[in-house]
Amino acid sequence: MRVEDVIAVIEGIAPPDFAASWDHGGVQVAARRGQVEKLAVTLDPVLKCVDQAMAWGTDFLLTHHPLSLRPGLPDHVDEYHQVLGALLRRNVWHYAAHTSLDVQPGGPVRWLAEHLGLKNLAVLESTGALRPRWFRILGQASALASLLDELEQHSGVEIFNAGPQALELVCSAKAEPIVRGAVKLDRGGSLYVLSQELDHPVENVGFGFVGMLPEPMRWDALAASLNRILGRSVFSLAGPVPETVHKVACCPGSGGSMVHRAKQAGADVFITGDLKYHDARNAEEQGLMVVDVGHFILEEQMMRLFAEQLRIKLSGQGVQVEFFPGRDAIALFCEQQGRGMT
């Protein structure tokens, strides 16, 4: 499968237009190869995972976190230098779907909401909106027929008028990169495209989510559910313990700065990672219980599900997809056992 088509599928799930302004996602390392046969997915571009992916024979590496949050010259030998060198030597593409994936309300970022059975989900901090787009594509009959064959394979594209010299369709915002990518394929330059963004339906995008539990529960019952779902029983807590939990907010990754938004949204409990001391003090002042389950655990599962989603989408395109598990950089130490645990 062509590299640009693989990227179009990725960006159909995680449109880069909605990434945060400070983010350095997207293509991290370009390669000379133009085809993709093996797509490796992992959370972090750390050397161990990169080596495993290359031993598998990957030609395209997809991660959540960028190669560097502060890109710079490889002017000294460190892991960044080693990973960059390995990618270049093996002629492997590297793409990071970072905040572009974080803000997608219907994407794998919300997996915990599904496991908790949260209802009436809403975005915690809206950053934009997904709107469908109308296309009218004019051109030679042979080029349009080829385009039609390509687009009929994809969901999110509704073709409602196909004639010998014109094709009209409406696509979801997430399918737009696929439509544009299909148009860019070599068709002799005969296609002329008109398009317009539509007002409805609108789907908000943004960081975090908030929703109602199926039934109110005590905190200890919710803690037991988190223990079962996440596979760990040790969490950092801040703020008062609610008598009953009705509404739960969550922001995978680093969400300490969103304590106020979670409180405004009416959450009884806010689940996130990387909680800082002053954010914890803020939670106390706001009267909101915050549960820090760690940065790694929520995003690791998100990427595992992202890989599965891509495996389904690319299964008929001759592309193998493999997920490579990572390792939490933070270990919890239990003195009684005398060893690290996660």
CSV table of C-alpha atoms in Angstrom, one decimal:
chain,number,residue,atom,x,y,z
A,1,MET,CA,0.0,0.0,0.0
A,2,ARG,CA,1.3,3.5,-0.8
A,3,VAL,CA,2.7,5.4,2.1
A,4,GLU,CA,0.4,8.4,1.5
A,5,ASP,CA,-2.6,6.1,1.5
A,6,VAL,CA,-1.5,4.6,4.9
A,7,ILE,CA,-1.1,8.1,6.3
A,8,ALA,CA,-4.5,9.1,4.9
A,9,VAL,CA,-6.1,6.2,6.9
A,10,ILE,CA,-4.2,7.2,10.1
A,11,GLU,CA,-5.3,10.8,9.6
A,12,GLY,CA,-8.8,9.7,9.0
A,13,ILE,CA,-8.9,8.6,12.6
A,14,ALA,CA,-6.6,11.3,13.9
A,15,PRO,CA,-6.9,14.4,11.7
A,16,PRO,CA,-3.8,16.5,12.2
A,17,ASP,CA,-5.7,19.7,11.8
A,18,PHE,CA,-7.1,19.2,15.3
A,19,ALA,CA,-3.7,18.7,17.0
A,20,ALA,CA,-2.6,21.2,19.6
A,21,SER,CA,-0.5,24.1,18.4
A,22,TRP,CA,2.5,23.1,20.5
A,23,ASP,CA,2.4,19.5,19.3
A,24,HIS,CA,5.1,18.1,17.0
A,25,GLY,CA,3.1,15.2,15.6
A,26,GLY,CA,2.9,13.9,12.0
A,27,VAL,CA,5.7,12.5,10.0
A,28,GLN,CA,8.8,12.3,12.2
A,29,VAL,CA,11.2,10.6,9.8
A,30,ALA,CA,10.7,10.2,6.1
A,31,ALA,CA,12.0,7.2,4.2
A,32,ARG,CA,12.8,6.5,0.6
A,33,ARG,CA,10.4,3.6,0.3
A,34,GLY,CA,7.0,4.3,-1.2
A,35,GLN,CA,5.1,1.2,-0.2
A,36,VAL,CA,4.1,-0.1,3.2
A,37,GLU,CA,3.7,-3.8,4.0
A,38,LYS,CA,4.3,-4.0,7.8
A,39,LEU,CA,2.9,-1.3,10.1
A,40,ALA,CA,4.2,-1.4,13.6
A,41,VAL,CA,2.3,0.4,16.4
A,42,THR,CA,3.6,1.3,19.8
A,43,LEU,CA,3.2,4.1,22.4
A,44,ASP,CA,6.7,5.5,22.6
A,45,PRO,CA,9.6,5.6,20.1
A,46,VAL,CA,12.0,4.1,22.6
A,47,LEU,CA,14.9,2.0,21.3
A,48,LYS,CA,13.7,-1.3,22.7
A,49,CYS,CA,10.3,-1.1,20.9
A,50,VAL,CA,11.9,0.3,17.8
A,51,ASP,CA,14.4,-2.6,17.7
A,52,GLN,CA,11.5,-5.1,18.2
A,53,ALA,CA,9.6,-3.6,15.4
A,54,MET,CA,12.6,-3.7,13.0
A,55,ALA,CA,13.3,-7.3,13.9
A,56,TRP,CA,9.7,-8.0,12.8
A,57,GLY,CA,10.5,-6.2,9.5
A,58,THR,CA,8.5,-3.0,9.8
A,59,ASP,CA,8.7,-0.4,7.1
A,60,PHE,CA,6.4,2.1,8.9
A,61,LEU,CA,6.4,2.9,12.6
A,62,LEU,CA,3.4,4.6,14.2
A,63,THR,CA,3.7,5.9,17.7
A,64,HIS,CA,1.6,8.1,19.9
A,65,HIS,CA,4.4,10.2,21.3
A,66,PRO,CA,6.7,12.1,18.9
A,67,LEU,CA,10.4,11.3,18.5
A,68,SER,CA,11.1,14.3,20.6
A,69,LEU,CA,8.8,16.8,22.3
A,70,ARG,CA,11.5,19.4,21.7
A,71,PRO,CA,13.0,18.6,18.3
A,72,GLY,CA,16.6,19.4,17.8
A,73,LEU,CA,19.8,18.4,16.2
A,74,PRO,CA,21.2,14.9,17.0
A,75,ASP,CA,24.3,16.6,18.3
A,76,HIS,CA,25.2,14.1,21.0
A,77,VAL,CA,24.8,10.3,21.3
A,78,ASP,CA,21.7,9.5,23.3
A,79,GLU,CA,18.6,7.4,22.7
A,80,TYR,CA,17.1,10.0,20.4
A,81,HIS,CA,20.3,9.8,18.3
A,82,GLN,CA,20.2,6.0,18.3
A,83,VAL,CA,16.5,5.7,17.4
A,84,LEU,CA,16.9,8.3,14.6
A,85,GLY,CA,19.9,6.6,13.3
A,86,ALA,CA,18.1,3.2,13.3
A,87,LEU,CA,15.1,4.6,11.4
A,88,LEU,CA,17.3,6.2,8.8
A,89,ARG,CA,19.6,3.2,8.3
A,90,ARG,CA,16.7,0.8,7.9
A,91,ASN,CA,14.7,3.2,5.7
A,92,VAL,CA,11.7,3.1,8.0
A,93,TRP,CA,9.0,5.8,8.1
A,94,HIS,CA,8.0,7.2,11.5
A,95,TYR,CA,4.7,8.9,12.2
A,96,ALA,CA,3.4,10.2,15.5
A,97,ALA,CA,-0.4,10.6,16.1
A,98,HIS,CA,-0.2,12.5,19.3
A,99,THR,CA,-2.8,15.2,20.3
A,100,SER,CA,-4.5,14.6,17.0
A,101,LEU,CA,-5.6,11.2,18.4
A,102,ASP,CA,-6.1,12.5,22.0
A,103,VAL,CA,-8.9,14.9,20.9
A,104,GLN,CA,-11.0,12.4,18.9
A,105,PRO,CA,-14.3,11.8,20.8
A,106,GLY,CA,-15.2,8.6,18.9
A,107,GLY,CA,-11.6,7.3,18.9
A,108,PRO,CA,-9.7,4.7,21.0
A,109,VAL,CA,-8.9,7.4,23.6
A,110,ARG,CA,-12.3,6.7,25.2
A,111,TRP,CA,-11.8,3.0,25.9
A,112,LEU,CA,-12.1,3.5,29.6
A,113,ALA,CA,-15.5,5.1,29.2
A,114,GLU,CA,-16.7,2.0,27.4
A,115,HIS,CA,-15.4,-0.3,30.2
A,116,LEU,CA,-17.1,1.8,32.9
A,117,GLY,CA,-20.3,2.0,30.8
A,118,LEU,CA,-20.4,5.8,30.9
A,119,LYS,CA,-23.4,7.3,29.3
A,120,ASN,CA,-24.2,10.8,27.8
A,121,LEU,CA,-20.5,11.3,27.0
A,122,ALA,CA,-19.3,14.9,26.3
A,123,VAL,CA,-15.9,16.4,25.6
A,124,LEU,CA,-14.3,17.9,28.7
A,125,GLU,CA,-12.3,20.7,26.9
A,126,SER,CA,-13.6,21.4,23.4
A,127,THR,CA,-10.9,22.4,20.8
A,128,GLY,CA,-12.9,22.3,17.6
A,129,ALA,CA,-15.6,20.5,15.7
A,130,LEU,CA,-15.8,17.8,13.0
A,131,ARG,CA,-18.1,18.7,10.1
A,132,PRO,CA,-18.9,16.7,7.0
A,133,ARG,CA,-17.8,17.9,3.6
A,134,TRP,CA,-19.5,17.9,0.2
A,135,PHE,CA,-17.5,17.2,-2.9
A,136,ARG,CA,-18.3,17.5,-6.6
A,137,ILE,CA,-15.6,16.0,-8.8
A,138,LEU,CA,-15.4,16.5,-12.5
A,139,GLY,CA,-13.3,14.7,-15.0
A,140,GLN,CA,-12.9,12.0,-17.6
A,141,ALA,CA,-15.2,9.0,-17.3
A,142,SER,CA,-12.3,6.5,-16.9
A,143,ALA,CA,-10.8,8.6,-14.1
A,144,LEU,CA,-14.1,9.0,-12.3
A,145,ALA,CA,-14.8,5.3,-12.6
A,146,SER,CA,-11.5,4.4,-11.0
A,147,LEU,CA,-12.1,7.0,-8.2
A,148,LEU,CA,-15.5,5.5,-7.6
A,149,ASP,CA,-14.1,2.0,-7.2
A,150,GLU,CA,-11.6,3.3,-4.7
A,151,LEU,CA,-14.0,5.3,-2.6
A,152,GLU,CA,-16.7,2.6,-2.4
A,153,GLN,CA,-14.3,0.6,-0.3
A,154,HIS,CA,-14.4,3.1,2.6
A,155,SER,CA,-16.9,3.9,5.3
A,156,GLY,CA,-17.8,7.5,6.0
A,157,VAL,CA,-18.2,8.2,2.3
A,158,GLU,CA,-21.7,8.6,0.8
A,159,ILE,CA,-21.8,8.7,-3.0
A,160,PHE,CA,-25.2,10.1,-4.1
A,161,ASN,CA,-24.7,11.0,-7.7
A,162,ALA,CA,-22.3,9.3,-10.1
A,163,GLY,CA,-22.4,10.2,-13.8
A,164,PRO,CA,-20.1,9.8,-16.7
A,165,GLN,CA,-18.4,13.2,-16.1
A,166,ALA,CA,-19.2,14.1,-12.5
A,167,LEU,CA,-19.2,12.5,-9.1
A,168,GLU,CA,-20.9,13.9,-6.0
A,169,LEU,CA,-20.4,12.7,-2.5
A,170,VAL,CA,-20.6,13.7,1.2
A,171,CYS,CA,-17.9,12.4,3.6
A,172,SER,CA,-17.4,12.6,7.3
A,173,ALA,CA,-14.5,14.8,8.5
A,174,LYS,CA,-12.5,11.7,9.3
A,175,ALA,CA,-13.0,10.3,5.8
A,176,GLU,CA,-11.9,13.6,4.1
A,177,PRO,CA,-8.2,12.7,4.0
A,178,ILE,CA,-9.1,9.4,2.3
A,179,VAL,CA,-11.2,11.3,-0.4
A,180,ARG,CA,-8.4,13.8,-1.0
A,181,GLY,CA,-5.8,11.1,-1.0
A,182,ALA,CA,-7.8,9.1,-3.6
A,183,VAL,CA,-8.1,12.2,-5.8
A,184,LYS,CA,-4.4,12.8,-5.6
A,185,LEU,CA,-3.7,9.4,-7.1
A,186,ASP,CA,-2.2,9.5,-10.6
A,187,ARG,CA,-5.2,9.9,-13.0
A,188,GLY,CA,-3.6,11.9,-15.7
A,189,GLY,CA,-4.4,15.2,-14.0
A,190,SER,CA,-8.0,15.2,-15.4
A,191,LEU,CA,-9.9,15.7,-12.2
A,192,TYR,CA,-11.3,19.0,-11.0
A,193,VAL,CA,-12.6,19.2,-7.5
A,194,LEU,CA,-15.2,21.5,-5.8
A,195,SER,CA,-15.8,21.1,-2.1
A,196,GLN,CA,-17.6,22.8,0.7
A,197,GLU,CA,-17.8,22.2,4.5
A,198,LEU,CA,-21.4,21.5,5.7
A,199,ASP,CA,-23.0,22.8,8.8
A,200,HIS,CA,-24.5,19.6,10.1
A,201,PRO,CA,-24.0,17.2,11.8
A,202,VAL,CA,-21.3,18.6,14.1
A,203,GLU,CA,-19.2,16.4,16.4
A,204,ASN,CA,-17.1,18.3,19.0
A,205,VAL,CA,-13.5,17.3,19.4
A,206,GLY,CA,-11.3,18.1,22.4
A,207,PHE,CA,-9.4,16.7,25.4
A,208,GLY,CA,-10.9,14.4,27.9
A,209,PHE,CA,-14.5,13.2,28.4
A,210,VAL,CA,-17.1,13.2,31.0
A,211,GLY,CA,-20.2,10.9,31.4
A,212,MET,CA,-22.7,9.3,33.8
A,213,LEU,CA,-22.2,5.9,35.4
A,214,PRO,CA,-25.0,3.4,34.6
A,215,GLU,CA,-25.9,3.4,38.3
A,216,PRO,CA,-24.5,5.5,41.1
A,217,MET,CA,-21.8,3.7,43.1
A,218,ARG,CA,-19.6,4.2,46.2
A,219,TRP,CA,-16.0,5.1,45.7
A,220,ASP,CA,-14.7,1.8,46.9
A,221,ALA,CA,-16.8,0.0,44.3
A,222,LEU,CA,-15.5,2.3,41.5
A,223,ALA,CA,-11.9,1.7,42.8
A,224,ALA,CA,-12.5,-2.0,42.6
A,225,SER,CA,-13.7,-1.6,39.0
A,226,LEU,CA,-10.6,0.5,38.1
A,227,ASN,CA,-8.4,-2.2,39.7
A,228,ARG,CA,-10.1,-4.9,37.6
A,229,ILE,CA,-10.0,-2.8,34.3
A,230,LEU,CA,-6.5,-1.4,34.7
A,231,GLY,CA,-4.9,-4.4,36.4
A,232,ARG,CA,-3.4,-2.4,39.3
A,233,SER,CA,-4.6,-1.5,42.8
A,234,VAL,CA,-2.3,1.4,43.7
A,235,PHE,CA,-3.4,4.9,42.7
A,236,SER,CA,-2.5,8.4,43.8
A,237,LEU,CA,-5.5,10.3,45.2
A,238,ALA,CA,-6.2,14.0,45.8
A,239,GLY,CA,-9.3,15.8,47.0
A,240,PRO,CA,-12.2,14.6,49.1
A,241,VAL,CA,-13.7,11.1,48.7
A,242,PRO,CA,-17.3,11.5,47.5
A,243,GLU,CA,-20.1,9.6,49.3
A,244,THR,CA,-21.5,8.5,46.0
A,245,VAL,CA,-20.1,8.7,42.4
A,246,HIS,CA,-22.6,9.6,39.7
A,247,LYS,CA,-20.4,11.3,37.1
A,248,VAL,CA,-16.9,10.5,36.0
A,249,ALA,CA,-14.4,12.6,34.0
A,250,CYS,CA,-11.2,11.3,32.5
A,251,CYS,CA,-8.3,12.8,30.6
A,252,PRO,CA,-5.6,10.2,29.6
A,253,GLY,CA,-2.0,11.3,29.7
A,254,SER,CA,-1.4,14.5,31.6
A,255,GLY,CA,-4.6,16.1,32.7
A,256,GLY,CA,-3.8,17.8,36.0
A,257,SER,CA,-4.5,21.3,34.4
A,258,MET,CA,-8.1,20.2,33.7
A,259,VAL,CA,-9.2,19.8,37.3
A,260,HIS,CA,-11.3,23.0,37.1
A,261,ARG,CA,-13.0,21.9,33.9
A,262,ALA,CA,-13.8,18.5,35.4
A,263,LYS,CA,-15.4,20.2,38.4
A,264,GLN,CA,-17.3,22.6,36.1
A,265,ALA,CA,-18.6,19.6,34.2
A,266,GLY,CA,-20.1,18.2,37.4
A,267,ALA,CA,-17.8,15.3,37.8
A,268,ASP,CA,-17.6,13.5,41.2
A,269,VAL,CA,-14.3,11.8,40.2
A,270,PHE,CA,-11.6,12.8,37.7
A,271,ILE,CA,-9.3,10.1,36.4
A,272,THR,CA,-6.0,11.2,34.8
A,273,GLY,CA,-2.2,10.9,35.1
A,274,ASP,CA,0.8,13.0,35.9
A,275,LEU,CA,-0.9,14.9,38.7
A,276,LYS,CA,1.3,17.7,40.0
A,277,TYR,CA,1.4,18.9,43.6
A,278,HIS,CA,-0.3,22.2,43.0
A,279,ASP,CA,-2.9,20.5,40.8
A,280,ALA,CA,-3.6,18.2,43.8
A,281,ARG,CA,-4.0,21.3,46.0
A,282,ASN,CA,-6.4,22.8,43.5
A,283,ALA,CA,-8.4,19.6,43.6
A,284,GLU,CA,-8.7,20.0,47.3
A,285,GLU,CA,-9.9,23.5,47.0
A,286,GLN,CA,-12.3,22.6,44.2
A,287,GLY,CA,-13.7,19.7,46.3
A,288,LEU,CA,-13.1,17.2,43.5
A,289,MET,CA,-11.6,13.8,43.9
A,290,VAL,CA,-8.7,13.2,41.4
A,291,VAL,CA,-7.4,9.7,40.7
A,292,ASP,CA,-3.9,9.6,39.2
A,293,VAL,CA,-3.6,6.2,37.5
A,294,GLY,CA,-0.4,7.1,35.7
A,295,HIS,CA,0.3,8.5,32.2
A,296,PHE,CA,1.3,5.1,30.7
A,297,ILE,CA,-1.6,2.8,31.4
A,298,LEU,CA,-4.5,4.6,29.7
A,299,GLU,CA,-2.5,5.5,26.6
A,300,GLU,CA,-0.9,2.1,26.2
A,301,GLN,CA,-4.3,0.5,25.9
A,302,MET,CA,-5.4,3.3,23.6
A,303,MET,CA,-2.6,2.5,21.2
A,304,ARG,CA,-3.3,-1.2,21.4
A,305,LEU,CA,-6.9,-0.5,20.3
A,306,PHE,CA,-5.7,2.0,17.6
A,307,ALA,CA,-3.6,-0.9,16.2
A,308,GLU,CA,-6.6,-3.2,16.1
A,309,GLN,CA,-8.7,-0.5,14.4
A,310,LEU,CA,-6.0,-0.1,11.8
A,311,ARG,CA,-5.6,-3.8,11.4
A,312,ILE,CA,-9.3,-4.0,10.4
A,313,LYS,CA,-9.1,-1.1,8.0
A,314,LEU,CA,-5.9,-2.3,6.3
A,315,SER,CA,-6.6,-6.0,6.3
A,316,GLY,CA,-7.7,-6.1,2.7
A,317,GLN,CA,-4.9,-3.7,1.5
A,318,GLY,CA,-1.9,-6.1,1.9
A,319,VAL,CA,-0.7,-4.3,5.1
A,320,GLN,CA,0.1,-6.3,8.3
A,321,VAL,CA,-0.4,-4.4,11.5
A,322,GLU,CA,1.4,-5.4,14.8
A,323,PHE,CA,1.2,-3.8,18.2
A,324,PHE,CA,4.4,-3.8,20.3
A,325,PRO,CA,3.8,-3.4,24.1
A,326,GLY,CA,5.8,-0.8,25.9
A,327,ARG,CA,6.9,-0.4,29.5
A,328,ASP,CA,5.9,2.2,32.1
A,329,ALA,CA,8.8,4.5,32.8
A,330,ILE,CA,7.5,4.8,36.4
A,331,ALA,CA,7.6,1.8,38.8
A,332,LEU,CA,5.9,1.7,42.2
A,333,PHE,CA,8.0,0.4,45.1
A,334,CYS,CA,6.4,-1.8,47.8
A,335,GLU,CA,8.7,-2.0,50.9
A,336,GLN,CA,7.1,-5.1,52.2
A,337,GLN,CA,7.8,-7.0,49.0
A,338,GLY,CA,11.1,-5.3,48.5
A,339,ARG,CA,10.7,-4.9,44.8
A,340,GLY,CA,9.3,-2.6,42.2
A,341,MET,CA,5.8,-3.2,40.9
A,342,THR,CA,3.5,-1.6,38.4
